[in-house]
Coordinates of C-alpha atoms in Angstrom, one line a residue:
M1 CA -9.4 0.7 -33.2
R2 CA -10.6 0.6 -29.6
A3 CA -8.3 0.3 -26.7
L4 CA -7.5 -3.1 -25.3
Y5 CA -9.3 -2.6 -22.1
R6 CA -12.5 -1.9 -24.1
R7 CA -12.1 -4.7 -26.5
Y8 CA -11.7 -7.2 -23.7
R9 CA -14.2 -5.8 -21.3
S10 CA -16.3 -8.7 -19.7
K11 CA -19.5 -9.6 -21.3
S12 CA -20.7 -12.2 -18.8
L13 CA -20.2 -13.1 -15.2
D14 CA -18.1 -16.0 -16.3
D15 CA -15.7 -13.5 -17.8
I16 CA -15.1 -11.6 -14.5
V17 CA -11.7 -12.4 -13.1
G18 CA -10.7 -12.1 -9.4
Q19 CA -14.2 -11.6 -7.9
E20 CA -15.3 -15.2 -7.4
A21 CA -17.2 -14.7 -4.3
T22 CA -19.2 -11.7 -5.7
V23 CA -19.9 -13.5 -9.0
A24 CA -21.2 -16.6 -7.2
A25 CA -23.6 -14.6 -4.9
L26 CA -25.1 -12.8 -7.9
K27 CA -25.4 -16.0 -9.9
R28 CA -27.3 -17.6 -7.1
A29 CA -29.7 -14.5 -6.9
L30 CA -30.4 -14.6 -10.7
E31 CA -31.0 -18.4 -10.7
S32 CA -33.4 -18.1 -7.8
G33 CA -35.2 -15.0 -9.0
K34 CA -34.6 -13.3 -5.6
L35 CA -32.9 -10.1 -6.8
H36 CA -32.6 -7.3 -4.2
H37 CA -33.9 -3.8 -5.1
A38 CA -30.5 -2.1 -4.5
Y39 CA -26.9 -3.1 -4.7
L40 CA -23.7 -1.2 -3.9
L41 CA -20.4 -2.4 -5.7
S42 CA -17.3 -0.8 -4.2
G43 CA -13.7 -1.2 -4.8
A44 CA -10.7 0.4 -6.6
R45 CA -10.7 1.4 -10.2
G46 CA -10.4 -1.2 -12.8
T47 CA -11.7 -4.1 -10.7
G48 CA -14.9 -4.8 -12.7
K49 CA -17.6 -2.8 -10.8
T50 CA -19.1 -1.1 -14.0
S51 CA -18.9 -4.3 -16.0
V52 CA -20.7 -6.3 -13.3
A53 CA -23.3 -3.7 -12.9
R54 CA -24.1 -3.7 -16.8
I55 CA -24.1 -7.6 -17.0
L56 CA -26.3 -7.9 -14.0
A57 CA -28.7 -5.4 -15.5
H58 CA -28.9 -7.2 -18.8
M59 CA -29.2 -10.7 -17.2
A60 CA -32.0 -9.5 -14.8
N61 CA -34.0 -8.4 -17.9
D62 CA -32.9 -11.4 -20.1
F63 CA -31.3 -8.9 -22.5
T64 CA -28.3 -9.8 -24.7
Y65 CA -25.3 -7.7 -23.5
E66 CA -23.1 -6.1 -26.2
L67 CA -20.5 -3.6 -25.2
E68 CA -21.9 -0.7 -27.2
A69 CA -25.5 -1.6 -26.8
T70 CA -28.0 0.7 -24.9
H71 CA -31.5 -0.1 -23.7
P72 CA -34.3 2.3 -22.3
D73 CA -34.8 0.1 -19.3
I74 CA -31.2 0.3 -18.3
I75 CA -30.2 3.9 -17.4
E76 CA -26.6 4.8 -16.5
I77 CA -25.9 8.0 -14.6
D78 CA -22.5 9.5 -13.7
A79 CA -22.9 11.0 -10.3
A80 CA -19.7 12.9 -10.7
S81 CA -21.5 15.2 -13.3
N82 CA -25.0 14.8 -12.0
T83 CA -24.4 15.5 -8.3
G84 CA -27.5 17.8 -7.5
V85 CA -30.8 17.1 -6.0
D86 CA -32.5 18.1 -9.3
N87 CA -30.9 15.2 -11.1
I88 CA -32.1 12.6 -8.5
R89 CA -35.6 14.1 -8.4
E90 CA -35.8 13.6 -12.3
L91 CA -34.6 10.0 -11.9
I92 CA -37.2 9.4 -9.2
E93 CA -40.0 10.7 -11.4
R94 CA -38.9 8.4 -14.3
A95 CA -38.6 5.5 -12.0
A96 CA -42.3 5.7 -11.4
L97 CA -42.8 4.7 -15.0
A98 CA -43.2 1.0 -15.8
P99 CA -40.3 -0.6 -18.0
T100 CA -40.9 -0.7 -21.7
A101 CA -39.7 -4.3 -22.6
G102 CA -38.0 -5.9 -19.6
K103 CA -39.0 -7.0 -16.2
Y104 CA -37.2 -4.3 -14.5
K105 CA -36.1 -0.7 -14.9
I106 CA -32.5 -0.6 -13.6
Y107 CA -30.6 2.5 -12.6
I108 CA -26.7 2.2 -12.6
I109 CA -25.3 5.2 -10.7
D110 CA -21.5 5.3 -11.1
E111 CA -19.3 7.2 -8.4
V112 CA -22.4 7.5 -6.2
H113 CA -20.3 9.0 -3.5
M114 CA -20.1 12.2 -5.5
L115 CA -23.8 13.0 -4.9
S116 CA -24.6 16.1 -2.7
K117 CA -26.2 15.6 0.8
S118 CA -29.6 16.8 -0.5
A119 CA -29.3 14.3 -3.4
F120 CA -28.7 11.5 -1.1
N121 CA -31.7 12.5 1.0
A122 CA -33.9 12.5 -2.1
L123 CA -32.6 9.0 -3.2
L124 CA -33.1 7.7 0.3
K125 CA -36.9 7.8 0.1
T126 CA -36.9 5.8 -3.0
L127 CA -34.6 3.2 -1.5
E128 CA -36.9 2.9 1.5
E129 CA -40.0 2.3 -0.5
P130 CA -38.9 1.2 -4.0
P131 CA -41.2 0.5 -6.8
T132 CA -41.4 -3.3 -7.3
S133 CA -40.1 -2.9 -11.0
V134 CA -37.1 -0.9 -10.1
I135 CA -33.5 -2.0 -9.3
F136 CA -30.6 0.4 -8.3
I137 CA -27.1 -0.6 -8.9
L138 CA -24.6 1.8 -7.2
A139 CA -20.9 1.8 -7.9
T140 CA -18.2 3.7 -6.0
T141 CA -14.4 3.8 -5.3
D142 CA -15.1 5.5 -2.0
P143 CA -17.7 3.7 0.1
E144 CA -16.8 5.7 3.2
K145 CA -18.5 8.7 1.7
V146 CA -21.8 6.9 1.2
P147 CA -24.2 7.8 4.1
I148 CA -24.9 5.0 6.5
T149 CA -28.6 5.5 5.9
I150 CA -27.9 4.4 2.2
M151 CA -25.7 1.6 3.1
S152 CA -28.2 0.0 5.4
R153 CA -30.6 -0.3 2.5
V154 CA -28.4 -2.0 -0.1
Q155 CA -26.6 -5.3 -0.6
H156 CA -22.9 -4.3 -0.4
F157 CA -20.3 -6.3 -2.6
K158 CA -16.7 -5.3 -2.2
F159 CA -14.4 -5.7 -5.1
G160 CA -10.8 -6.4 -4.3
L161 CA -7.6 -5.8 -6.3
A162 CA -6.3 -8.9 -8.1
D163 CA -2.9 -10.4 -7.1
S164 CA 0.0 -10.2 -9.6
T165 CA -0.2 -13.9 -10.6
T166 CA -3.9 -13.6 -11.6
V167 CA -3.2 -10.3 -13.6
A168 CA -0.2 -11.7 -15.4
K169 CA -2.3 -14.9 -16.4
H170 CA -4.9 -12.5 -17.7
L171 CA -2.3 -10.5 -19.7
R172 CA -0.8 -13.7 -21.0
M173 CA -4.3 -14.6 -22.5
V174 CA -4.7 -11.3 -24.1
A175 CA -1.3 -11.2 -25.5
G176 CA -1.7 -14.5 -27.1
R177 CA -4.9 -13.4 -28.9
E178 CA -3.3 -10.1 -29.9
K179 CA -0.2 -11.9 -31.0
I180 CA 2.1 -9.8 -28.8
L181 CA 5.4 -11.4 -28.0
V182 CA 6.2 -10.7 -24.4
A183 CA 8.4 -12.6 -21.8
D184 CA 7.0 -13.8 -18.6
E185 CA 9.2 -11.6 -16.6
A186 CA 7.9 -8.5 -18.5
L187 CA 4.3 -9.7 -17.8
E188 CA 5.2 -10.0 -14.1
F189 CA 6.5 -6.4 -14.3
L190 CA 3.3 -5.1 -15.9
A191 CA 1.1 -7.1 -13.4
E192 CA 3.0 -5.5 -10.5
S193 CA 2.9 -2.0 -12.0
S194 CA -0.9 -2.3 -12.5
G195 CA -1.5 -2.4 -8.8
G196 CA -4.1 -5.1 -9.1
S197 CA -6.2 -3.3 -11.8
F198 CA -7.1 -5.2 -14.9
R199 CA -7.9 -2.0 -16.8
D200 CA -4.6 -0.4 -15.9
A201 CA -2.8 -3.8 -16.8
L202 CA -4.3 -3.8 -20.2
S203 CA -3.4 -0.2 -20.9
L204 CA 0.2 -1.0 -19.8
L205 CA 0.3 -3.9 -22.1
E206 CA -0.8 -1.8 -25.1
Q207 CA 1.7 0.9 -24.0
A208 CA 4.5 -1.6 -23.9
N209 CA 3.7 -3.0 -27.2
A210 CA 3.8 0.4 -28.6
V211 CA 7.1 1.4 -27.0
A212 CA 9.1 -1.9 -26.9
G213 CA 7.3 -4.3 -29.2
G214 CA 7.7 -4.8 -32.9
G215 CA 11.3 -6.1 -32.7
G216 CA 11.0 -9.4 -31.0
T217 CA 9.9 -10.5 -27.6
I218 CA 9.4 -7.7 -25.1
S219 CA 11.7 -8.1 -22.1
R220 CA 11.5 -6.7 -18.7
E221 CA 14.7 -4.8 -19.1
A222 CA 13.3 -3.1 -22.1
L223 CA 10.1 -2.0 -20.2
E224 CA 12.2 -0.8 -17.2
T225 CA 14.1 1.5 -19.6
A226 CA 11.0 2.6 -21.5
F227 CA 9.0 3.5 -18.4
G228 CA 11.9 5.0 -16.5
V229 CA 11.8 2.3 -13.8
P230 CA 14.8 1.3 -11.7
A231 CA 16.1 -2.2 -12.6
L232 CA 15.1 -5.1 -10.2
S233 CA 18.7 -6.0 -9.7
D234 CA 19.4 -2.4 -8.6
I235 CA 16.7 -2.5 -6.1
S236 CA 17.9 -5.8 -4.8
N237 CA 21.6 -4.7 -4.5
L238 CA 20.3 -1.5 -2.8
V239 CA 18.4 -3.3 -0.1
E240 CA 21.3 -5.8 0.3
A241 CA 23.7 -2.9 0.8
F242 CA 21.3 -1.4 3.4
N243 CA 21.0 -4.6 5.4
V244 CA 24.9 -4.9 5.8
G245 CA 25.4 -1.1 6.3
D246 CA 27.5 -0.6 3.2
R247 CA 27.2 3.2 2.6
D248 CA 29.6 3.3 -0.2
A249 CA 27.6 0.8 -2.2
I250 CA 24.3 2.7 -1.5
S251 CA 25.9 5.9 -2.6
D252 CA 27.1 4.1 -5.9
I253 CA 23.8 2.7 -6.7
L254 CA 21.8 6.0 -6.1
D255 CA 24.5 7.9 -8.1
N256 CA 23.6 5.8 -11.1
G257 CA 20.0 7.2 -10.8
I258 CA 16.6 5.9 -9.8
G259 CA 14.5 7.0 -12.6
N260 CA 11.0 7.8 -11.8
Q261 CA 10.6 8.6 -8.1
K262 CA 7.3 7.1 -7.6
A263 CA 8.2 3.9 -9.6
F264 CA 11.4 3.7 -7.5
V265 CA 9.5 3.8 -4.1
E266 CA 6.8 1.3 -5.4
G267 CA 9.5 -1.1 -6.7
L268 CA 11.3 -0.8 -3.3
A269 CA 8.2 -1.4 -1.4
R270 CA 7.3 -4.5 -3.4
H271 CA 10.8 -5.9 -2.9
I272 CA 10.9 -5.2 0.8
L273 CA 7.5 -6.7 1.5
K274 CA 8.5 -10.0 0.0
T275 CA 11.0 -10.6 2.8
P276 CA 10.3 -7.7 5.4
T277 CA 12.5 -7.0 8.3
A278 CA 12.1 -4.4 11.1
N279 CA 14.9 -2.3 9.6
T280 CA 13.7 -2.3 5.9
L281 CA 10.0 -1.6 7.0
A282 CA 11.3 1.4 9.1
L283 CA 13.3 2.6 6.1
L284 CA 10.2 2.3 3.8
D285 CA 8.0 4.1 6.2
D286 CA 10.6 6.9 6.5
L287 CA 11.0 7.2 2.7
I288 CA 7.1 7.5 2.2
N289 CA 6.7 10.1 4.9
T290 CA 9.7 12.1 3.8
L291 CA 8.7 12.1 0.2
K292 CA 5.1 13.3 0.9
A293 CA 6.3 16.9 0.8
P294 CA 9.8 17.0 -0.4
A295 CA 11.8 20.1 0.8
I296 CA 14.8 19.5 -1.4
D297 CA 15.7 17.4 -4.4
P298 CA 13.8 14.0 -4.0
L299 CA 17.0 12.1 -4.9
L300 CA 19.0 13.8 -2.3
Q301 CA 16.3 13.2 0.3
I302 CA 16.2 9.5 -0.6
R303 CA 20.0 9.4 -0.1
L304 CA 19.8 11.1 3.3
V305 CA 17.0 8.7 4.5
F306 CA 19.1 5.6 3.5
L307 CA 22.2 7.0 5.2
K308 CA 20.4 8.1 8.4
R309 CA 18.9 4.6 8.6
V310 CA 22.4 3.0 8.0
M311 CA 24.3 4.9 10.5
P312 CA 22.5 3.4 13.7
Q313 CA 23.2 0.0 12.3
T314 CA 26.9 0.8 11.9
L315 CA 27.2 2.2 15.4
S316 CA 25.4 -0.8 16.8
S317 CA 28.0 -3.2 15.2
E318 CA 30.8 -1.1 16.6
S319 CA 29.6 -1.3 20.2
S320 CA 28.5 -4.8 20.1
D321 CA 32.2 -5.8 21.0
I322 CA 32.1 -3.9 24.4
T323 CA 32.9 -6.1 27.4
L324 CA 32.1 -5.8 31.1
S325 CA 35.7 -4.6 31.7
D326 CA 35.1 -1.8 29.1
T327 CA 32.2 -0.5 31.2
M328 CA 34.0 -0.3 34.4
S329 CA 36.3 2.5 35.7
P330 CA 39.9 1.7 36.7
S331 CA 40.5 1.0 40.4
P332 CA 41.0 4.1 42.5
V333 CA 44.1 2.5 43.8
A334 CA 45.6 2.4 40.2
T335 CA 44.6 5.9 39.3
G336 CA 45.3 7.6 42.6
K337 CA 41.9 9.4 42.4
P338 CA 39.2 9.5 44.9
P339 CA 36.5 6.7 44.5
Y340 CA 33.7 9.1 43.3
E341 CA 35.9 10.8 40.5
S342 CA 35.5 8.8 37.4
P343 CA 38.6 8.7 35.2
S344 CA 38.5 9.1 31.4
L345 CA 36.5 6.6 29.4
P346 CA 37.4 4.4 26.5
P347 CA 36.2 5.5 23.1
Q348 CA 33.8 2.5 22.8
H349 CA 32.1 3.4 26.0
D350 CA 31.6 7.0 24.9
V351 CA 29.8 5.8 21.8
A352 CA 27.5 3.5 23.7
F353 CA 26.6 6.1 26.3
T354 CA 26.2 8.9 23.7
R355 CA 23.8 6.8 21.7
R356 CA 21.5 6.2 24.8
H357 CA 21.8 9.7 26.5
G358 CA 23.0 12.2 23.9
E359 CA 26.3 13.8 23.0
D360 CA 26.4 16.4 25.9
A361 CA 25.6 13.7 28.6
S362 CA 28.8 11.7 28.1
H363 CA 31.0 14.8 28.8
S364 CA 29.1 16.1 31.8
P365 CA 29.8 15.3 35.5
A366 CA 26.6 13.5 35.7
G367 CA 27.6 11.5 32.7
H368 CA 30.9 10.4 34.2
Y369 CA 29.1 9.8 37.4
A370 CA 26.9 7.3 35.6
Y371 CA 29.8 5.8 33.9
G372 CA 31.7 5.3 37.0
S373 CA 29.0 3.6 39.1
A374 CA 30.1 0.0 38.1
G375 CA 33.7 0.9 38.4
R376 CA 33.2 2.3 42.0
Y377 CA 31.5 -0.9 43.0
A378 CA 34.3 -3.0 41.5
S379 CA 37.0 -1.1 43.1
A380 CA 35.3 -1.2 46.6
V381 CA 34.8 -4.9 46.2
R382 CA 38.6 -5.3 45.3
E383 CA 39.7 -3.4 48.2
S384 CA 37.4 -5.0 50.8
S385 CA 37.8 -8.6 49.8
A386 CA 39.0 -10.9 47.2
T387 CA 35.6 -12.2 46.3
D388 CA 34.3 -12.1 42.7
L389 CA 32.0 -9.3 41.5
E390 CA 29.0 -11.6 40.9
D391 CA 29.5 -13.3 44.3
S392 CA 28.9 -10.0 46.1
P393 CA 25.9 -8.2 44.7
P394 CA 25.6 -4.6 45.6
E395 CA 23.0 -2.9 47.8
R396 CA 21.0 0.0 46.2
T397 CA 21.2 3.1 48.3
A398 CA 18.0 4.9 49.1
A399 CA 19.6 8.3 48.3
T400 CA 20.7 7.9 44.8
G401 CA 19.6 4.4 43.7
D402 CA 23.1 3.7 42.3
F403 CA 25.2 0.7 43.2

């Protein structure tokens, strides 16, 4: 039995899902008879590039398209295994021959970016002066590697990844035809896991039916367990604990395990991007960068990143209650010390200053000098007059810039 993604491969442009603009443009070209001599279809895997190329080739020649059908006027080449200039020269020689039954001889070159530089140069000459009966349809997942000289001679159509709602709707249609019982939440999980690729989504649906089907309706919880993915509720609780700075809750959730590391980060990213904040985006960026080349156990690194990000939030909340009086040194009259010797500082003040200037600065003479500047001015004002602090703004000295 063929895999689901092969059984449900599109057979007409009307079957293509999620590429409405491209489909509409190609339909207009076919209806008007104004086909271009070369097309480039680019996009991620599983978005329909090869299907559209085959459908377009058959429609241009008025051939009936069947999935397993082959035709001498439609030649498919895998550039990943035919990268050399000799392969392209052979193609060019054959392109000079007239089509056998159709109006056009059509070459579909998949993963065209894999061609060598010399092969691209050989292909360029044919694209500059193509035979009237030849159409090239190039497909690639990496258009950045296609030379600009080639790009300037083709019509470029970009295939985007589908959104989760569109993928889930397509999966519901397939599940209904295949008599697969699956909950809407499970389909949403499969759609999110596919990353917008219909082929990957159908493969996941088939896998889900194999590991969790047969005993009733497939649930999201069953799929999360089968695929080793952290539960949506755990991710939600983890983000909530992070937002409120609950280190104990974060540790408890991580202690229960996160399953597959890649799936955990992807699930966390999807959850954060629904309602992003500056703190959660910074957390996500830190996680991704840290896990690119893990130096220790990934779970331990994830824990360290969370706690590192939570600590500044905790310190911020502790220092948020600092008042103006907390930032001023006591009066020299009260302490009996000279005006320029700053007394010991309250703990809250040490925390705030340390966060701004580093641990050593708060205990250095320079640090105490900085701390005491506001206090020195307040003391001088109290000794010289009874006016309020705000009624007598200080003058900045040229020597130090302090008040």
